[in-house]
Coordinates of C-alpha atoms and ligand atoms in Angstrom, one line a residue:
X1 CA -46.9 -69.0 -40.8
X2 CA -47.9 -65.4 -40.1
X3 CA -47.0 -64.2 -37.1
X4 CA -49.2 -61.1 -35.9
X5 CA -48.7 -58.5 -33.4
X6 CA -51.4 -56.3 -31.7
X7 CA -51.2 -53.4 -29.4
X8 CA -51.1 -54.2 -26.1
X9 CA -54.7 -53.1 -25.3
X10 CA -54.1 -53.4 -21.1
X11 CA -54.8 -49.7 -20.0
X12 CA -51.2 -48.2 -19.2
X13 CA -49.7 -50.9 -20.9
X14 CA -46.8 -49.9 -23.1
X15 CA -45.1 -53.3 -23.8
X16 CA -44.7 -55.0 -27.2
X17 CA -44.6 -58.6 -27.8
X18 CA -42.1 -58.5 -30.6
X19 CA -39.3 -55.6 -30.9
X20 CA -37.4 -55.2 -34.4
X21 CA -34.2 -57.0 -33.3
X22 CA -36.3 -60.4 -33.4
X23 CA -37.5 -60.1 -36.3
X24 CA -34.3 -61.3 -38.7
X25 CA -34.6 -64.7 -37.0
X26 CA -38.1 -65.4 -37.0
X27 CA -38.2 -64.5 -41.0
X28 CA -35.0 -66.7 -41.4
X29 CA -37.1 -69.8 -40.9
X30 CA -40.0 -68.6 -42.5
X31 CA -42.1 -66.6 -40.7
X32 CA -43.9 -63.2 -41.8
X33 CA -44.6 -60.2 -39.7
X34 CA -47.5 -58.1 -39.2
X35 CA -47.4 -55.5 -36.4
X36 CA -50.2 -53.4 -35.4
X37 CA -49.4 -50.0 -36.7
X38 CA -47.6 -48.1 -33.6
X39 CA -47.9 -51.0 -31.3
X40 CA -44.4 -50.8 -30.1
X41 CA -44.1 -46.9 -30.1
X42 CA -44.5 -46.6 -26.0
X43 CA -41.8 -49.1 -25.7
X44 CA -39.9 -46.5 -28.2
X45 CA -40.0 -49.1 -31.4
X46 CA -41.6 -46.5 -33.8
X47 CA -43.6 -48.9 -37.3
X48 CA -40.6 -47.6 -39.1
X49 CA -37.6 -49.7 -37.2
X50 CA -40.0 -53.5 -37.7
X51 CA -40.4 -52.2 -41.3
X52 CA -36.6 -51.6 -41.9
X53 CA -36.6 -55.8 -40.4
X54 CA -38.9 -56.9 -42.6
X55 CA -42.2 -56.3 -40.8
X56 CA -45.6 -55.8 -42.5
X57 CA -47.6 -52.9 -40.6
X58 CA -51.4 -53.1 -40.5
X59 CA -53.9 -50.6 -39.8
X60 CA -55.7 -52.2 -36.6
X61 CA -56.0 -55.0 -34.2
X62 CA -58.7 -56.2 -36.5
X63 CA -56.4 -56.8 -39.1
X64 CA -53.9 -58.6 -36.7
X65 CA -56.5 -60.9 -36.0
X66 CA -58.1 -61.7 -39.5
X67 CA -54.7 -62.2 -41.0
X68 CA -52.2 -63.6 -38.1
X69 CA -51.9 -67.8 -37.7
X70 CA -50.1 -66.8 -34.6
X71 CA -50.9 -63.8 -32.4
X72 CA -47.8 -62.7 -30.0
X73 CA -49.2 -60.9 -27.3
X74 CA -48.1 -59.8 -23.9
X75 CA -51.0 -59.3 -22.1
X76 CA -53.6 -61.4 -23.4
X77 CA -57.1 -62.2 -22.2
X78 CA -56.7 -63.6 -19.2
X79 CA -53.9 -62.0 -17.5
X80 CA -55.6 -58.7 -19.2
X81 CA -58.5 -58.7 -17.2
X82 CA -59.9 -55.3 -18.5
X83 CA -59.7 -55.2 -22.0
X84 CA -58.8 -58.6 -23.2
X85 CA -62.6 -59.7 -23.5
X86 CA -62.6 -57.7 -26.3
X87 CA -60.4 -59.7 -28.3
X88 CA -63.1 -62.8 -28.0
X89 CA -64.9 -62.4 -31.4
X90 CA -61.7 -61.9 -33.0
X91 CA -59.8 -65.2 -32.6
X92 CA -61.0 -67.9 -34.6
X93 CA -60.4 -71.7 -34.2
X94 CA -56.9 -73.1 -35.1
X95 CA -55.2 -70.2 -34.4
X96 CA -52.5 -69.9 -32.0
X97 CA -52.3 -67.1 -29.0
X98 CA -49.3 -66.6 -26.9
X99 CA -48.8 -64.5 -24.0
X100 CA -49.4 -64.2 -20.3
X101 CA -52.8 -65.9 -19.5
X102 CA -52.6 -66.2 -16.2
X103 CA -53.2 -69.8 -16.4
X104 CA -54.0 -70.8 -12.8
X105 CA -56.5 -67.6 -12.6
X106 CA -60.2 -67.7 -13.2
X107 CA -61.8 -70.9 -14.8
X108 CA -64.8 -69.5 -16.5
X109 CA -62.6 -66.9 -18.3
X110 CA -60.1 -69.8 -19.8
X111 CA -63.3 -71.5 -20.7
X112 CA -64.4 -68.6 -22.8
X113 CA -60.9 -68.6 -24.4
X114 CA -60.8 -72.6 -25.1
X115 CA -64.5 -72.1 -26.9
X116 CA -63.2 -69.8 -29.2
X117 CA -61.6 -72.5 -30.4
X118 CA -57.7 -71.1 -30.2
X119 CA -54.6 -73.0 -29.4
X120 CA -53.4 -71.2 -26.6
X121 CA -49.7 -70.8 -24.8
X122 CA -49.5 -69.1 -21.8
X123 CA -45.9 -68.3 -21.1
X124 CA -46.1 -68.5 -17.2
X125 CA -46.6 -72.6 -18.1
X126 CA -42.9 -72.7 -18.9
X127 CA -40.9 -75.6 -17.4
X128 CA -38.1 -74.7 -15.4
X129 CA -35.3 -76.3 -17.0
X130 CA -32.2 -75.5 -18.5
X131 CA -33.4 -76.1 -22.3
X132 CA -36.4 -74.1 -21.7
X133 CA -34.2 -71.3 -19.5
X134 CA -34.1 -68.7 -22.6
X135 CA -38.0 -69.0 -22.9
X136 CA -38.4 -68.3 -19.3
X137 CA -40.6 -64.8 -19.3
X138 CA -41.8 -64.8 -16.4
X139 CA -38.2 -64.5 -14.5
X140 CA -37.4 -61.9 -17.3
X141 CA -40.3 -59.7 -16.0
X142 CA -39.3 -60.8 -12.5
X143 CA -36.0 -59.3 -13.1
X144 CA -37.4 -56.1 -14.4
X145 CA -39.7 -56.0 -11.4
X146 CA -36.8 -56.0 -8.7
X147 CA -35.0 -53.6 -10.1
X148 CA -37.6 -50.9 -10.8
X149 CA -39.1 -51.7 -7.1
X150 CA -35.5 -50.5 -5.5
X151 CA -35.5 -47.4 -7.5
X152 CA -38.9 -46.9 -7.0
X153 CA -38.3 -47.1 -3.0
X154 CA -34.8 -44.9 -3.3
X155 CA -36.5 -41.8 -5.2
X156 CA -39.3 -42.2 -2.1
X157 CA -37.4 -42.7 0.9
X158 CA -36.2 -39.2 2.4
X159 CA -32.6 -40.5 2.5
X160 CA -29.7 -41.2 0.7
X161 CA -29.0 -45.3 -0.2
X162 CA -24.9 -45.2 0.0
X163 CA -22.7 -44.6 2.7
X164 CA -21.4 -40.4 1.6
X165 CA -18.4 -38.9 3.8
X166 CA -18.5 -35.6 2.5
X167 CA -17.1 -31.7 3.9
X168 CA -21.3 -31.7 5.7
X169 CA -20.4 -35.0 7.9
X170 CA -21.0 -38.4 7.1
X171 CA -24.0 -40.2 6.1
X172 CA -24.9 -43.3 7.1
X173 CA -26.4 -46.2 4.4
X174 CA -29.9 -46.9 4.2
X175 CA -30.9 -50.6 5.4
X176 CA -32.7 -52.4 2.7
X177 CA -34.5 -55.5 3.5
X178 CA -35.6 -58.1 0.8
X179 CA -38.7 -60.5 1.7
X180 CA -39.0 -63.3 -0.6
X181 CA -35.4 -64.3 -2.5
X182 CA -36.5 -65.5 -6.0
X183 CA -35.7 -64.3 -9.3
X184 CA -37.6 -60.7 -8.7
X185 CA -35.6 -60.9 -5.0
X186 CA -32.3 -61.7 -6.2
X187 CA -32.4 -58.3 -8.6
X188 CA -33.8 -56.4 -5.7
X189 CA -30.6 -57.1 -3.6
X190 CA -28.6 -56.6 -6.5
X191 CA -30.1 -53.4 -7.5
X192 CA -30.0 -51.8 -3.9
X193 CA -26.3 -53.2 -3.3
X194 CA -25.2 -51.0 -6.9
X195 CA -26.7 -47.8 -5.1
X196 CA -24.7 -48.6 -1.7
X197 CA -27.2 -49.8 0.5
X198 CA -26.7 -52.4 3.1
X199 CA -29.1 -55.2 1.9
X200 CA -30.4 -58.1 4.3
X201 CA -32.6 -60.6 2.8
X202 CA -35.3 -63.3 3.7
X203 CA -36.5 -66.5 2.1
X204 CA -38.1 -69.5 3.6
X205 CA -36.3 -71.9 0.8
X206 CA -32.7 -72.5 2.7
X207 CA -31.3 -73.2 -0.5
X208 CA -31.6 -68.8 -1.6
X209 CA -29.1 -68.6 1.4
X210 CA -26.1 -69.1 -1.3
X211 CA -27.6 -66.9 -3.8
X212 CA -28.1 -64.1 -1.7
X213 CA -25.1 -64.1 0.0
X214 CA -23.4 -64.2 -3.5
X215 CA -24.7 -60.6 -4.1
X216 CA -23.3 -59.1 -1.1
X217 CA -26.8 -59.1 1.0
X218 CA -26.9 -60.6 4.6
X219 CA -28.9 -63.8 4.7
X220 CA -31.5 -63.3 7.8
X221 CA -31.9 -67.0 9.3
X222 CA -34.9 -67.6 11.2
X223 CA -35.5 -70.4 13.6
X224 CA -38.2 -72.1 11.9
X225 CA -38.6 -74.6 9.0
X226 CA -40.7 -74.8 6.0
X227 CA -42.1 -77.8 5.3
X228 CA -41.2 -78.8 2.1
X229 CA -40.2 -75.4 1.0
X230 CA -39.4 -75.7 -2.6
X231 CA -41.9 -77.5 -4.9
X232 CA -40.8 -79.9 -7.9
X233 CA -40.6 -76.9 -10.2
X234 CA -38.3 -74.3 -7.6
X235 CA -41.1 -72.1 -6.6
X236 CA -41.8 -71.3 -2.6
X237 CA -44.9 -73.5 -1.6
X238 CA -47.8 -72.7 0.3
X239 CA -47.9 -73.0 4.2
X240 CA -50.1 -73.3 6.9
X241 CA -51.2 -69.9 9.0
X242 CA -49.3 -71.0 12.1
X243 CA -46.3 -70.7 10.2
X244 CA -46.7 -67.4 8.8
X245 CA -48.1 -66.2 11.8
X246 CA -44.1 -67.1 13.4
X247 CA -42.5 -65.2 10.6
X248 CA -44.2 -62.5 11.2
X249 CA -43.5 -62.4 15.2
X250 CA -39.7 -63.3 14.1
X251 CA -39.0 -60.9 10.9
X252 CA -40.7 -58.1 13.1
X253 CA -37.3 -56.5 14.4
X254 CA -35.9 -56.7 10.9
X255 CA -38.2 -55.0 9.5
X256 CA -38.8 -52.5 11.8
X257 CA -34.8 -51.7 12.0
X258 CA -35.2 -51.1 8.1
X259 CA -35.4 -47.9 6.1
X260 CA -36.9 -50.3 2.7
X261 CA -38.5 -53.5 3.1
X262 CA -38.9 -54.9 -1.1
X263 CA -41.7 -57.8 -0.2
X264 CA -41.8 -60.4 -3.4
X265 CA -42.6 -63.7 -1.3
X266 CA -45.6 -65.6 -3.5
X267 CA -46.9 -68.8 -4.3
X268 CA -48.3 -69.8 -7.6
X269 CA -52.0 -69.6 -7.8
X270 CA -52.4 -68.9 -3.9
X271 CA -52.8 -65.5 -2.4
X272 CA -49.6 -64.0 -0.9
X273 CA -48.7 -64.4 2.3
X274 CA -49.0 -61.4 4.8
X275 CA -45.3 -61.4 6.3
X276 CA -46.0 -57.7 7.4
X277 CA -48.7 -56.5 9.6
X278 CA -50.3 -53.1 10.2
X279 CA -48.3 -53.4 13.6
X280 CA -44.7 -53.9 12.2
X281 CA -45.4 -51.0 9.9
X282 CA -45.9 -48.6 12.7
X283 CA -43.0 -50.0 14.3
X284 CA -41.1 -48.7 11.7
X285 CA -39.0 -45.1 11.6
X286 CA -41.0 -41.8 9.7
X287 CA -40.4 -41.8 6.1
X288 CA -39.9 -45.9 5.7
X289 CA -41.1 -46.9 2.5
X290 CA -42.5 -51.0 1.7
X291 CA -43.3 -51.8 -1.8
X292 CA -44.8 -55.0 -2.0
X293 CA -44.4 -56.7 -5.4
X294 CA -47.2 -59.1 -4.3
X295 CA -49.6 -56.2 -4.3
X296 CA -51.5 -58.0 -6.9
X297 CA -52.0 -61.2 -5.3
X298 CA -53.4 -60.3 -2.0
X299 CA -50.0 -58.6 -1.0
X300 CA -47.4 -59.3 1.5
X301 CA -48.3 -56.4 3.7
X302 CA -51.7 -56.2 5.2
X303 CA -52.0 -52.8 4.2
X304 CA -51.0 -52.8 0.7
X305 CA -54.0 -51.8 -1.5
X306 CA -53.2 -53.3 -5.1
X307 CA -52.2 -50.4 -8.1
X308 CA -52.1 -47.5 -5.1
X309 CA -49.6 -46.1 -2.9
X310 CA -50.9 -45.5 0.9
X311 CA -49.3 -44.1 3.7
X312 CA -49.4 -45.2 7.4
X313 CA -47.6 -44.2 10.3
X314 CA -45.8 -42.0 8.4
X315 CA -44.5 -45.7 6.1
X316 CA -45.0 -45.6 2.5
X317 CA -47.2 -48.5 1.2
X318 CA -46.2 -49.3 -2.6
X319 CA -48.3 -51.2 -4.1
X320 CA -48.0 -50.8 -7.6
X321 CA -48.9 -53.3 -10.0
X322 CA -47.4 -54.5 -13.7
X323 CA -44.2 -52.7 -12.9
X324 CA -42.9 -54.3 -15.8
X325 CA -44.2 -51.7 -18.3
X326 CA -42.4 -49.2 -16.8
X327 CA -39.0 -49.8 -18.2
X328 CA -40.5 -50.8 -21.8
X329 CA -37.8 -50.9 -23.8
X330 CA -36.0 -53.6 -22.0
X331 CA -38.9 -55.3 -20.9
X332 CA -40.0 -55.5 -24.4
X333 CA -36.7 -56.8 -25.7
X334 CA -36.3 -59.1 -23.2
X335 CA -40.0 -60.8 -23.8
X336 CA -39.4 -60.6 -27.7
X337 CA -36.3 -62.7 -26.9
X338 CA -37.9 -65.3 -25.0
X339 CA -41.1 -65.4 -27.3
X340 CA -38.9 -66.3 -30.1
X341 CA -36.7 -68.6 -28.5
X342 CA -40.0 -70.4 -27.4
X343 CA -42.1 -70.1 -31.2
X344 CA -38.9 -71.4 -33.1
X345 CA -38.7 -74.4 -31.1
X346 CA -42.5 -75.1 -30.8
X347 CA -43.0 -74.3 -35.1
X348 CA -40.9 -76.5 -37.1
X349 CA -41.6 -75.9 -41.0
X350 CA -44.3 -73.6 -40.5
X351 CA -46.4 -76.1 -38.3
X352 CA -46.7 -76.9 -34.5
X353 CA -44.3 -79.6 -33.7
X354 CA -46.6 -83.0 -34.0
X355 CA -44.9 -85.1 -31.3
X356 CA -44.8 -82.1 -28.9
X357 CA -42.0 -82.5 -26.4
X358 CA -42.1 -81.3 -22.7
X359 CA -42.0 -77.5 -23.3
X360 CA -44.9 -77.6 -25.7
X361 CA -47.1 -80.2 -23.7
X362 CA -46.3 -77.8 -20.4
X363 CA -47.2 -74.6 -22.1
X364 CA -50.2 -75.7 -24.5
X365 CA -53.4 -74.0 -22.4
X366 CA -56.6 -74.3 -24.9
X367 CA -56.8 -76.5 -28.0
X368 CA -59.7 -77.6 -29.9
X369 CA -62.6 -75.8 -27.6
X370 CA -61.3 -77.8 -24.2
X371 CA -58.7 -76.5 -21.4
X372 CA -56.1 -79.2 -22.1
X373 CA -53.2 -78.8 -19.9
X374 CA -52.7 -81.2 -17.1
X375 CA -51.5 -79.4 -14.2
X376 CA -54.0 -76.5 -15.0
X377 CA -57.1 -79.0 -15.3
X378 CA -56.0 -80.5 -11.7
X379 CA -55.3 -77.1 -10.1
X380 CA -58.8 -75.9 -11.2
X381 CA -60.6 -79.2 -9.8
X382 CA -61.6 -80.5 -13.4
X383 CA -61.7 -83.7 -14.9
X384 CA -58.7 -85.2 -16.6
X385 CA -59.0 -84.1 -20.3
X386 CA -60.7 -86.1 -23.0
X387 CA -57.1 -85.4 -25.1
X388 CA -55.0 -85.6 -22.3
X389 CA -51.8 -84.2 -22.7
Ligands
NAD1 P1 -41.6 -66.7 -6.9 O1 -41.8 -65.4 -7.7 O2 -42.5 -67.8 -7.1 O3 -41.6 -66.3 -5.4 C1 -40.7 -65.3 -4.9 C2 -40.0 -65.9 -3.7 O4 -40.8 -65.8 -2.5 C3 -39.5 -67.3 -3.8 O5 -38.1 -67.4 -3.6 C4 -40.3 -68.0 -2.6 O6 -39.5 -69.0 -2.0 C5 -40.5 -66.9 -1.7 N1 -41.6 -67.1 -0.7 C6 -42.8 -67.6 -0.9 N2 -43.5 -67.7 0.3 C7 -42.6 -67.2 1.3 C8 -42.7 -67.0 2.6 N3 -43.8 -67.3 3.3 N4 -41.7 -66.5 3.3 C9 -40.5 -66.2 2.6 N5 -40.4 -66.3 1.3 C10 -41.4 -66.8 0.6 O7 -40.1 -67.2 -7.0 P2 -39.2 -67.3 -8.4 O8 -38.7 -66.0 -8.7 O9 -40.0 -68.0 -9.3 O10 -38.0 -68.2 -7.9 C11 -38.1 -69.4 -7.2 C12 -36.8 -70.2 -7.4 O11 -36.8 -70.8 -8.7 C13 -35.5 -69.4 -7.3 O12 -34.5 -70.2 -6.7 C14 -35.1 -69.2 -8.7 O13 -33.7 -69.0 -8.9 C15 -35.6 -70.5 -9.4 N6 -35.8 -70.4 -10.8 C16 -35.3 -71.3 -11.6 C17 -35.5 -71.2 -13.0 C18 -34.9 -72.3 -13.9 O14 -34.4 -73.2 -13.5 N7 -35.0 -72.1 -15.2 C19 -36.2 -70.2 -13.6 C20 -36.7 -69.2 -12.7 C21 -36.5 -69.3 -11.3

């Protein structure tokens, strides 16, 4: 099976779905390797370090395309909403895409994938259990996203994260509060802990208590329940307004009595909860800074404006989007790692596994022209597939 990997086309983009260090074990059990000449040169994997694996390089995405059985992608069309149409009248029927597809996004652009005809894997899919852990891309990216948002927020805050007794006085830590405790969350506290801040953080799942304590940050208990706040698969569910409107009212001293507020709190396929309104912001000190990793779904602060930074009150709004590809090199390595732990247990012998098992049947978007995955036909309303899987 030929493996091919395009340039991520996603503007800004700089991620690669394969780095060289895969490469040894994918070719061990047969696989060949075509990379898009220069495709991993942002993430600083010049042609010349896949070719030294093993790799093929090929002119142009085009190429990739014709040739590859299986595309590896990061982005694809999907979850790259601006330039993945584009990739349309290249994929042909039979062959496999993998990537981010944002599976639970919009219905008529999976349609246009499943009539290309493609077997399609979109990595968010993955089950969330211990076999499939190492596959798991969406907490690698999650991990990369909470520590790049604390650095982010200590190179714009106007003060100084540790605790410094120095000859000029002492200086005082800054207070760091973390909204939403998940994998993303849990590298936020971690990260501002490193650089000395005092860290409190929030979840409405009881059971993040441990985890956060574990990394040094203050657990902030609030005197209301979630109703059934952890799903079947771990994530956070959605609740009703009259609950979000009493977190606001109760996290409002918290936040306000913090320098950095790092807001991760989603829920799959739903928009974000706002936790922080235009109110709590200007209840905050000058030169606060929020960076809301939800920007992108709707955001956890009402006055976060997705891919911008916008400043009320004297508070800094972050609300960058794909954070991920800004520390490329890791990212990279870390999504090359669970790509190929995920294709060498879904290809045996240079074919999909027949009798796919859980990790394939969860992950499997598009095959043979129809949207076949379960969970994704009921969360989009449609009928039960034809080839149910
Ligand atoms: P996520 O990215 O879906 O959401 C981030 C966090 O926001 C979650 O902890 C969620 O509870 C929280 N949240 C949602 N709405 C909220 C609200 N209104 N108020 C406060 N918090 C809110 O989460 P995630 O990173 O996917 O992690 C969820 C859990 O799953 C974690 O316990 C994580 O450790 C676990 N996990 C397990 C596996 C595995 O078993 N293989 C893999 C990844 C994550």
């Amino acid at each position: 099976m030929i493996i091919g990997v395009p340039k991520e086309s996603y503007p800004g983009e700089r991620r690669v779905a394969l780095v060289p260090l895969v490469i040894p074990n994918l070719k061990k059990v047969g696989f060949e390797i075509l990379v898009q000449s220069g495709a991993g040169v942002e993430a600083g994997y010049p042609d010349a370090l896949y070719t030294e694996k093993g790799a093929k390089i090929v002119p142009d995405r085009t190429a990739v395309f014709g040739q590859a059985d299986l595309v590896a992608q990061v982005l694809c069309y999907g979850s790259n909403d601006v330039t993945g149409n584009e990739d349309l009248p290249l994929m042909r029927r039979g062959q496999i895409i993998t990537g981010f597809l944002r599976p639970l996004g919009s219905v008529d652009v999976l349609q246009q994938i499943a009539a290309t005809g493609v077997t399609s894997f979109a990595v968010e899919l993955m089950p969330r259990t211990t076999r499939a852990q190492s596959m798991d891309a969406l907490s690698s990216m999650a991990t990369i996203c909470g520590y790049k948002a604390v650095l982010l927020a200590a190179v714009t805050l106007p003060r100084i994260f540790p605790m410094l007794t120095t000859a000029a006085g002492t200086i005082t830590p800054s207070r760091v509060l973390i909204i939403g405790a998940g994998v993303a969350g849990l590298q936020a506290i971690a990260t501002a802990r490193r650089l000395g801040a005092v860290v409190s953080a929030y979840d409405m799942r009881p059971a993040s208590k441990e985890q956060v304590q574990s990394l040094g940050g203050r657990f902030v208990e609030l005197p209301i329940e979630a109703k059934d706040a952890q799903d079947a698969r771990g994530y956070g569910t959605a609740q009703d307004e009259s609950f979000y409107a009493k977190q606001r009212e109760l996290l409002g001293r918290t936040v306000a009595e913090s320098d950095v507020v790092v807001t991760t709190a989603v829920v799959p396929g739903k928009k974000a909860p706002v936790l922080i309104t235009a109110d709590m912001v200007r209840k905050m000190a000058p030169g606060s800074v929020i960076v809301d990793l939800a920007a992108e779904r709707g955001g956890n602060c009402e006055l976060t404006k997705a891919g911008e930074t916008i400043v009320d009150h004297d508070v800094k709004i972050i609300g960058r989007i794909n954070l991920a590809t800004e520390v490329p090199y890791h990212a990279s390595q870390m999504y090359a790692r669970n790509l190929t732990s995920f294709l060498l247990h879904i290809v045996k012998d240079g074919k999909l596994q027949a009798n796919g098992d859980e990790i394939l049947r969860e992950t499997m978007l598009t095959q043979g022209g129809e949207i076949v995955n379960a969970r994704v036909r009921e969360f989009l309303k449609l009928a039960p597939a034809p080839t149910a899987r």
